Amino acid sequence: METLLLQNTKKDILRAGEILHSGGLVAIPTETVYGLAANALDGAAVAKIFTAKGRPQDNPLIVHISHIEQWSRLVESIPENAKALAQAFWPGPLTIILPKSGIIPDEVSAGLDTVAVRFPSMRTTRRIIDAAGVPLAAPSANLSGSPSPTCARHTMDDMRGRIDAVLDGGECNFGVESTVVTLATPVPRLLRPGAVTPEELREVLGELEIDDAVLGQLKEGVQAASPGMKYKHYSPKAEVTIVKGSLDGFVRHVTRETSENDGGKNAFALCFDGEECVIPLHCVTYGKQDDSLTQSHRLFTALRELDEQGAERVYARCPSTEGVGMAVYNRLLRAAGFSVVTASNE
Ligand code: TXA
Ligand code: MG
C-alpha cells in the first residue's frame, strides 16, 4: 500500500476525513504525539490499527472527540467529577476513562467495559475529526514497542506502506502521551502520567490514587489496570539503563562499565544539556536537568536519534519525577525495560 503524505491544508484535511470516514487509517498530529486514527464506531476499521502497529489485541484504544457534546454518546453517563475534569483540562492532554456505552465496538475497548476518551487541544486534530464526521480511535502511531512519534518523519518511518496516509502537522507540542485517569474505580486513579500532573488532578478531584504500574514494574500475575503499561515500550533498539545519582557518580559509573565492556564501543549517554563535555561517551541530550517540559518534548526524538546513530548500549541520566517529570521518568523506565541502577558515591 502506498502511504500518502498529506499537508496541513484545508484540502488535505478534507481528504484525510474522507479516508477515515470510509474505513481507512490516517496518522494524525495531536498536541501530545502522532496518533494512528480510524473511525471509532467501525470495528473493522479499528481492527486494522492493531495489524498496522503490531499491537497486542488486549490493549484498548483512546477515542478522540472534537466537541464536548460527542462525549455523552460514548459513555454510560458522565458523573460530576468527570465534568469537573473536563471543565478544567479539556481540550488538552488528558484522557478520561468511564464505563462505555453500547456504541463502542469491542475492538476499541479490547473486551473491557470501559472507554477512554480524549478531547485534544490541537486545532488540526479537531479539524480532522470534524472532517471525518465521527469520533476517532487512535493509539500512538508507532510500531508497537517503539518510541511514540512526535513528527511526521518519525511517523512515516514506522508506518510507510502500512496505512493510507500521514498528515503532517509539524512537531508535537508536548511530546509525551496524554495523562490517563480512570473514574471507573471507587477512587479516581492515575494510570499513565502526562502533561496534566497528579497535583493538578488532585486539585480538581480531591483524591487520586497512583496506579502501581506508573513508577514501577507490575509483579507477574497481577492484572494491569491499563494494559499498555505492562509492556516494555518506547524502546530504542539499544539496551538502556537508567543511572540514578549525581553527574560525578554517573561519569564514574559509565567509565567503569565501558572500560570492562568492549572499550566503550557503541555505548552512548542520554544526558542533560551541557553535560556532554564531562561524559566520556557519545552523548544525546534531552533538555536541561531542571526542565521537565523540554525533556518531555525531546525524549522520544532522543531515543530515536540513539537508534539512528547506532547506539547499542545507553546509559541514561535519571530525570526528576516531580510534576511533568513523572511522565518523563515513566516513559524512560519503560524504554529501559525497568533497568535502573544507582551510581555509588565513591
Ligand atoms: O496522547 C495520547 O493519549 C495519544 C494521542 C494519539 O492521543 N494516544 C495514545 O494512545 O497514547 P495509546 O494507545 O498509545 O495509549 C493508550 C493507553 C494505553 O496504555 C491503554 O492501555 C490505555 O491508554 N487505555 C485505553 N483505554 C483504556 C481503558 N478502557 N482502560 C484502561 N486503560 C486504557
Ligand atoms: Mg502508545
Short mmCIF file of C-alpha atoms and ligand atoms in Angstrom, two decimals:
data_model
loop_
_atom_site.label_atom_id
_atom_site.label_comp_id
_atom_site.label_asym_id
_atom_site.label_seq_id
_atom_site.Cartn_x
_atom_site.Cartn_y
_atom_site.Cartn_z
CA MET A 1 0.00 0.00 0.00
CA GLU A 2 1.31 3.47 -0.85
CA THR A 3 1.14 5.84 2.12
CA LEU A 4 0.17 9.40 1.12
CA LEU A 5 1.88 12.31 2.83
CA LEU A 6 -0.85 14.92 3.38
CA GLN A 7 -0.22 18.54 4.40
CA ASN A 8 -1.91 20.73 6.98
CA THR A 9 -4.20 22.40 4.39
CA LYS A 10 -7.97 22.57 4.11
CA LYS A 11 -7.95 20.32 1.06
CA ASP A 12 -5.74 17.65 2.63
CA ILE A 13 -7.66 17.71 5.92
CA LEU A 14 -10.85 17.02 3.94
CA ARG A 15 -9.04 14.20 2.15
CA ALA A 16 -7.96 12.70 5.49
CA GLY A 17 -11.57 12.98 6.65
CA GLU A 18 -12.82 11.09 3.60
CA ILE A 19 -10.30 8.29 4.05
CA LEU A 20 -11.23 7.95 7.73
CA HIS A 21 -14.96 8.12 7.03
CA SER A 22 -14.68 5.29 4.54
CA GLY A 23 -12.84 2.97 6.94
CA GLY A 24 -9.20 3.81 6.18
CA LEU A 25 -6.26 4.59 8.51
CA VAL A 26 -4.62 8.02 8.75
CA ALA A 27 -1.84 9.04 11.14
CA ILE A 28 -2.67 12.45 12.56
CA PRO A 29 -0.85 15.07 14.62
CA THR A 30 -2.05 15.93 18.14
CA GLU A 31 -0.57 18.16 20.85
CA THR A 32 0.91 15.07 22.57
CA VAL A 33 2.18 12.59 19.94
CA TYR A 34 1.05 11.45 16.46
CA GLY A 35 -1.96 9.11 16.60
CA LEU A 36 -2.94 6.32 14.21
CA ALA A 37 -6.61 7.05 13.62
CA ALA A 38 -9.64 5.09 12.43
CA ASN A 39 -13.42 5.57 12.75
CA ALA A 40 -14.02 4.61 16.40
CA LEU A 41 -17.52 3.36 15.66
CA ASP A 42 -16.40 0.93 12.93
CA GLY A 43 -14.97 -2.25 14.48
CA ALA A 44 -13.49 -3.45 11.18
CA ALA A 45 -11.62 -0.17 10.63
CA VAL A 46 -10.34 -0.21 14.22
CA ALA A 47 -9.13 -3.80 13.82
CA LYS A 48 -6.77 -2.61 11.07
CA ILE A 49 -4.97 -0.36 13.60
CA PHE A 50 -3.86 -3.43 15.57
CA THR A 51 -2.47 -5.06 12.42
CA ALA A 52 -0.67 -1.92 11.22
CA LYS A 53 1.02 -1.37 14.61
CA GLY A 54 1.53 -5.00 15.57
CA ARG A 55 -0.35 -4.08 18.76
CA PRO A 56 -1.41 -6.75 21.29
CA GLN A 57 -5.18 -7.34 20.98
CA ASP A 58 -5.75 -6.83 24.71
CA ASN A 59 -4.62 -3.19 24.66
CA PRO A 60 -7.59 -0.79 24.37
CA LEU A 61 -7.60 2.48 22.39
CA ILE A 62 -8.40 6.11 23.20
CA VAL A 63 -11.39 7.70 21.41
CA HIS A 64 -10.82 11.32 20.29
CA ILE A 65 -13.63 13.86 20.04
CA SER A 66 -13.77 17.39 18.61
CA HIS A 67 -16.73 18.78 20.60
CA ILE A 68 -17.60 18.04 24.20
CA GLU A 69 -21.18 17.12 23.21
CA GLN A 70 -19.85 13.98 21.48
CA TRP A 71 -18.77 12.51 24.84
CA SER A 72 -22.14 11.51 26.24
CA ARG A 73 -22.92 9.06 23.39
CA LEU A 74 -19.72 7.15 24.10
CA VAL A 75 -20.17 6.54 27.83
CA GLU A 76 -22.91 5.24 30.11
CA SER A 77 -23.13 8.53 31.98
CA ILE A 78 -20.93 11.48 32.91
CA PRO A 79 -20.51 11.86 36.68
CA GLU A 80 -19.84 15.24 38.33
CA ASN A 81 -16.12 14.59 38.86
CA ALA A 82 -15.72 13.81 35.15
CA LYS A 83 -17.46 17.06 34.24
CA ALA A 84 -15.13 18.93 36.59
CA LEU A 85 -12.04 17.36 34.98
CA ALA A 86 -13.29 18.19 31.50
CA GLN A 87 -14.02 21.75 32.58
CA ALA A 88 -10.51 22.14 33.97
CA PHE A 89 -8.38 20.35 31.36
CA TRP A 90 -10.29 19.91 28.07
CA PRO A 91 -9.45 20.45 25.37
CA GLY A 92 -5.99 19.19 26.30
CA PRO A 93 -3.67 16.28 27.08
CA LEU A 94 -5.97 14.40 29.47
CA THR A 95 -7.76 11.08 28.80
CA ILE A 96 -10.74 10.15 30.99
CA ILE A 97 -11.93 6.53 31.39
CA LEU A 98 -15.59 5.78 32.21
CA PRO A 99 -17.96 2.83 31.73
CA LYS A 100 -18.70 2.61 27.98
CA SER A 101 -21.98 2.88 26.10
CA GLY A 102 -23.29 0.27 23.67
CA ILE A 103 -21.94 2.01 20.56
CA ILE A 104 -18.28 1.36 21.41
CA PRO A 105 -17.07 -1.66 19.42
CA ASP A 106 -15.20 -4.37 21.33
CA GLU A 107 -12.15 -3.69 19.16
CA VAL A 108 -11.83 -0.24 20.81
CA SER A 109 -12.20 -1.34 24.41
CA ALA A 110 -10.36 -4.65 23.93
CA GLY A 111 -13.03 -6.50 25.85
CA LEU A 112 -13.16 -4.09 28.83
CA ASP A 113 -16.45 -2.48 29.85
CA THR A 114 -14.90 1.00 29.91
CA VAL A 115 -13.80 3.50 27.27
CA ALA A 116 -11.02 6.11 27.31
CA VAL A 117 -11.95 9.49 25.77
CA ARG A 118 -9.80 12.49 24.92
CA PHE A 119 -10.66 15.94 23.58
CA PRO A 120 -7.39 17.19 22.04
CA SER A 121 -6.43 20.86 22.04
CA MET A 122 -4.59 20.91 18.71
CA ARG A 123 -6.78 22.67 16.15
CA THR A 124 -5.66 20.49 13.25
CA THR A 125 -6.64 17.34 15.17
CA ARG A 126 -10.11 18.68 15.79
CA ARG A 127 -10.48 19.73 12.15
CA ILE A 128 -9.59 16.21 11.05
CA ILE A 129 -12.17 14.72 13.45
CA ASP A 130 -14.76 17.17 12.11
CA ALA A 131 -13.86 16.27 8.52
CA ALA A 132 -14.25 12.55 9.32
CA GLY A 133 -17.62 13.24 10.93
CA VAL A 134 -17.05 10.52 13.55
CA PRO A 135 -15.01 10.14 16.73
CA LEU A 136 -11.56 8.67 16.04
CA ALA A 137 -9.89 5.80 17.86
CA ALA A 138 -6.17 6.49 17.89
CA PRO A 139 -3.24 4.93 19.70
CA SER A 140 0.20 6.48 19.27
CA ALA A 141 1.33 6.00 15.64
CA ASN A 142 4.49 4.00 16.36
CA LEU A 143 5.13 0.34 15.66
CA SER A 144 4.22 -1.44 18.88
CA GLY A 145 7.15 -1.23 21.32
CA SER A 146 8.89 1.73 19.63
CA PRO A 147 9.02 5.31 20.94
CA SER A 148 5.89 7.29 20.04
CA PRO A 149 6.37 9.56 17.01
CA THR A 150 6.42 13.31 17.62
CA CYS A 151 6.80 14.45 13.99
CA ALA A 152 5.61 13.30 10.55
CA ARG A 153 9.01 11.88 9.59
CA HIS A 154 9.11 9.52 12.58
CA THR A 155 5.52 8.53 11.85
CA MET A 156 6.36 7.79 8.20
CA ASP A 157 9.47 5.83 9.27
CA ASP A 158 7.21 3.44 11.23
CA MET A 159 4.03 3.44 9.13
CA ARG A 160 5.14 3.71 5.48
CA GLY A 161 3.37 1.02 3.43
CA ARG A 162 1.09 0.05 6.35
CA ILE A 163 -1.57 2.79 6.33
CA ASP A 164 -3.39 5.07 3.87
CA ALA A 165 -1.89 8.42 4.85
CA VAL A 166 0.11 10.52 7.28
CA LEU A 167 -0.96 14.14 7.80
CA ASP A 168 2.00 16.41 8.58
CA GLY A 169 1.04 18.89 11.29
CA GLY A 170 4.60 19.70 12.38
CA GLU A 171 6.23 18.81 15.70
CA CYS A 172 4.01 17.86 18.63
CA ASN A 173 3.91 20.39 21.41
CA PHE A 174 4.19 18.11 24.50
CA GLY A 175 5.99 15.08 23.07
CA VAL A 176 4.68 12.50 25.56
CA GLU A 177 1.24 10.92 25.51
CA SER A 178 -1.75 12.23 27.46
CA THR A 179 -2.33 11.74 31.15
CA VAL A 180 -4.76 8.80 31.59
CA VAL A 181 -7.09 8.81 34.60
CA THR A 182 -9.87 6.33 35.30
CA LEU A 183 -13.09 7.30 37.08
CA ALA A 184 -14.40 3.74 36.77
CA THR A 185 -12.73 2.77 40.06
CA PRO A 186 -14.06 3.59 43.56
CA VAL A 187 -11.33 6.25 43.92
CA PRO A 188 -10.07 8.07 40.79
CA ARG A 189 -6.81 6.52 39.70
CA LEU A 190 -3.90 7.76 37.58
CA LEU A 191 -2.99 5.05 35.06
CA ARG A 192 -0.47 6.97 32.96
CA PRO A 193 1.25 10.27 33.87
CA GLY A 194 1.42 13.05 31.26
CA ALA A 195 1.42 16.82 30.92
CA VAL A 196 -1.54 17.17 33.30
CA THR A 197 0.16 16.40 36.62
CA PRO A 198 -1.12 14.44 39.65
CA GLU A 199 -1.07 17.68 41.69
CA GLU A 200 -3.34 19.38 39.13
CA LEU A 201 -5.72 16.40 39.07
CA ARG A 202 -5.88 16.32 42.89
CA GLU A 203 -6.84 19.98 42.96
CA VAL A 204 -9.98 19.14 40.98
CA LEU A 205 -10.74 15.61 42.22
CA GLY A 206 -9.72 15.90 45.85
CA GLU A 207 -8.45 12.34 45.88
CA LEU A 208 -6.37 10.42 43.39
CA GLU A 209 -4.57 7.09 43.63
CA ILE A 210 -1.46 6.47 41.60
CA ASP A 211 -1.52 3.05 39.97
CA ASP A 212 1.40 0.79 40.94
CA ALA A 213 2.37 0.46 37.28
CA VAL A 214 3.14 4.20 36.98
CA LEU A 215 6.51 4.21 38.70
CA GLY A 216 7.29 0.53 38.99
CA GLN A 217 7.02 -2.81 37.28
CA LEU A 218 3.93 -4.94 37.87
CA LYS A 219 4.61 -8.27 39.53
CA GLU A 220 3.95 -11.31 37.43
CA GLY A 221 0.34 -12.44 37.63
CA VAL A 222 -1.01 -9.00 38.67
CA GLN A 223 -3.59 -7.73 36.23
CA ALA A 224 -2.73 -4.34 34.70
CA ALA A 225 -5.39 -1.64 35.13
CA SER A 226 -4.05 -0.06 31.95
CA PRO A 227 -2.92 -2.88 29.68
CA GLY A 228 -0.48 -0.61 27.79
CA MET A 229 1.59 -0.05 30.94
CA LYS A 230 2.64 -3.66 31.32
CA TYR A 231 4.67 -3.85 28.11
CA LYS A 232 8.28 -2.89 27.53
CA HIS A 233 7.62 0.17 25.50
CA TYR A 234 9.03 3.30 23.95
CA SER A 235 12.27 1.42 23.38
CA PRO A 236 15.12 2.16 21.08
CA LYS A 237 16.97 -0.91 19.78
CA ALA A 238 19.80 -0.27 22.24
CA GLU A 239 19.80 -1.71 25.74
CA VAL A 240 19.07 1.20 28.09
CA THR A 241 19.96 1.53 31.78
CA ILE A 242 18.88 4.46 33.94
CA VAL A 243 21.71 5.54 36.25
CA LYS A 244 20.47 7.36 39.36
CA GLY A 245 22.76 9.70 41.29
CA SER A 246 24.93 12.75 40.75
CA LEU A 247 26.65 13.68 37.49
CA ASP A 248 30.01 12.76 39.07
CA GLY A 249 28.65 9.37 40.09
CA PHE A 250 27.28 8.88 36.57
CA VAL A 251 30.64 9.67 34.97
CA ARG A 252 32.45 7.23 37.28
CA HIS A 253 29.82 4.55 36.67
CA VAL A 254 29.94 4.73 32.87
CA THR A 255 33.73 4.97 32.84
CA ARG A 256 33.97 1.78 34.87
CA GLU A 257 31.28 -0.06 32.91
CA THR A 258 32.58 0.82 29.48
CA SER A 259 36.21 0.00 30.28
CA GLU A 260 35.20 -3.51 31.31
CA ASN A 261 32.91 -3.78 28.36
CA ASP A 262 34.34 -3.64 24.83
CA GLY A 263 36.24 -0.37 25.20
CA GLY A 264 33.04 1.64 25.29
CA LYS A 265 32.17 0.88 21.66
CA ASN A 266 28.69 1.98 20.65
CA ALA A 267 27.95 2.95 24.22
CA PHE A 268 26.08 6.23 24.43
CA ALA A 269 24.91 8.54 27.17
CA LEU A 270 21.43 10.05 27.21
CA CYS A 271 22.09 13.13 29.30
CA PHE A 272 21.03 16.66 30.13
CA ASP A 273 22.08 19.70 28.09
CA GLY A 274 25.60 20.89 28.87
CA GLU A 275 26.81 17.60 30.39
CA GLU A 276 28.39 16.41 27.13
CA CYS A 277 31.76 17.95 27.99
CA VAL A 278 32.29 15.82 31.12
CA ILE A 279 30.78 12.49 29.99
CA PRO A 280 33.35 10.32 28.18
CA LEU A 281 30.83 8.78 25.74
CA HIS A 282 28.90 9.83 22.65
CA CYS A 283 26.06 11.90 24.05
CA VAL A 284 22.48 12.58 23.03
CA THR A 285 20.81 15.23 25.17
CA TYR A 286 17.16 15.62 26.16
CA GLY A 287 16.83 19.03 27.79
CA LYS A 288 18.13 20.80 30.90
CA GLN A 289 18.19 18.88 34.18
CA ASP A 290 15.55 21.09 35.82
CA ASP A 291 13.27 21.47 32.79
CA SER A 292 10.77 18.58 32.66
CA LEU A 293 8.66 20.17 29.91
CA THR A 294 11.59 20.31 27.49
CA GLN A 295 12.58 16.77 28.50
CA SER A 296 9.09 15.53 27.65
CA HIS A 297 9.23 17.39 24.33
CA ARG A 298 12.58 15.83 23.40
CA LEU A 299 12.69 12.35 24.99
CA PHE A 300 11.18 10.27 22.17
CA THR A 301 13.18 12.11 19.49
CA ALA A 302 16.33 11.48 21.54
CA LEU A 303 15.50 7.75 21.78
CA ARG A 304 15.06 7.57 18.00
CA GLU A 305 18.30 9.51 17.47
CA LEU A 306 20.17 6.92 19.54
CA ASP A 307 18.97 4.27 17.10
CA GLU A 308 19.90 6.38 14.09
CA GLN A 309 23.41 6.83 15.49
CA GLY A 310 23.82 3.08 16.04
CA ALA A 311 23.81 3.03 19.84
CA GLU A 312 23.92 -0.50 21.28
CA ARG A 313 24.22 0.40 24.94
CA VAL A 314 22.71 3.53 26.50
CA TYR A 315 23.32 4.94 29.98
CA ALA A 316 20.61 7.48 30.82
CA ARG A 317 20.71 10.29 33.37
CA CYS A 318 17.70 9.99 35.64
CA PRO A 319 15.09 12.77 35.34
CA SER A 320 13.22 14.35 38.25
CA THR A 321 9.87 12.68 38.96
CA GLU A 322 8.19 15.93 40.09
CA GLY A 323 5.29 17.39 38.07
CA VAL A 324 5.59 16.57 34.35
CA GLY A 325 8.84 14.80 35.28
CA MET A 326 6.75 11.82 36.41
CA ALA A 327 5.69 11.29 32.78
CA VAL A 328 9.27 11.59 31.56
CA TYR A 329 10.53 9.07 34.14
CA ASN A 330 7.61 6.70 33.42
CA ARG A 331 8.46 6.59 29.67
CA LEU A 332 12.22 6.31 30.21
CA LEU A 333 11.68 3.50 32.71
CA ARG A 334 9.82 1.50 30.07
CA ALA A 335 12.39 2.33 27.39
CA ALA A 336 14.91 0.85 29.83
CA GLY A 337 12.81 -2.28 30.40
CA PHE A 338 12.84 -1.24 34.12
CA SER A 339 16.64 -1.43 34.35
CA VAL A 340 17.71 1.14 36.98
CA VAL A 341 20.99 1.29 38.90
CA THR A 342 22.26 3.77 41.48
CA ALA A 343 25.76 5.12 40.95
CA SER A 344 27.76 4.78 44.15
CA ASN A 345 29.27 7.89 45.70
CA GLU A 346 32.89 6.74 45.57
O1 TXA B 1 -1.71 11.34 23.91
C1 TXA B 1 -2.27 10.27 23.70
O2 TXA B 1 -3.02 9.75 24.54
C2 TXA B 1 -2.04 9.61 22.33
C3 TXA B 1 -2.62 10.52 21.26
C4 TXA B 1 -2.59 9.90 19.90
O3 TXA B 1 -3.90 10.93 21.63
N1 TXA B 1 -2.60 8.30 22.31
C5 TXA B 1 -2.05 7.26 22.98
O4 TXA B 1 -2.70 6.05 22.82
O5 TXA B 1 -1.08 7.36 23.67
P1 TXA B 1 -2.04 4.65 23.21
O6 TXA B 1 -2.97 3.64 22.69
O7 TXA B 1 -0.65 4.58 22.74
O8 TXA B 1 -2.13 4.61 24.76
C6 TXA B 1 -3.38 4.46 25.39
C7 TXA B 1 -3.18 3.98 26.79
C8 TXA B 1 -2.71 2.55 26.83
O9 TXA B 1 -1.80 2.40 27.89
C9 TXA B 1 -4.01 1.77 27.09
O10 TXA B 1 -3.77 0.55 27.73
C10 TXA B 1 -4.77 2.76 27.96
O11 TXA B 1 -4.45 4.04 27.47
N2 TXA B 1 -6.23 2.58 27.86
C11 TXA B 1 -7.04 2.85 26.81
N3 TXA B 1 -8.32 2.52 27.09
C12 TXA B 1 -8.33 2.05 28.35
C13 TXA B 1 -9.34 1.54 29.21
N4 TXA B 1 -10.62 1.46 28.83
N5 TXA B 1 -8.98 1.13 30.46
C14 TXA B 1 -7.68 1.21 30.87
N6 TXA B 1 -6.67 1.68 30.08
C15 TXA B 1 -6.99 2.09 28.85
MG MG B 2 1.37 4.05 22.61
#
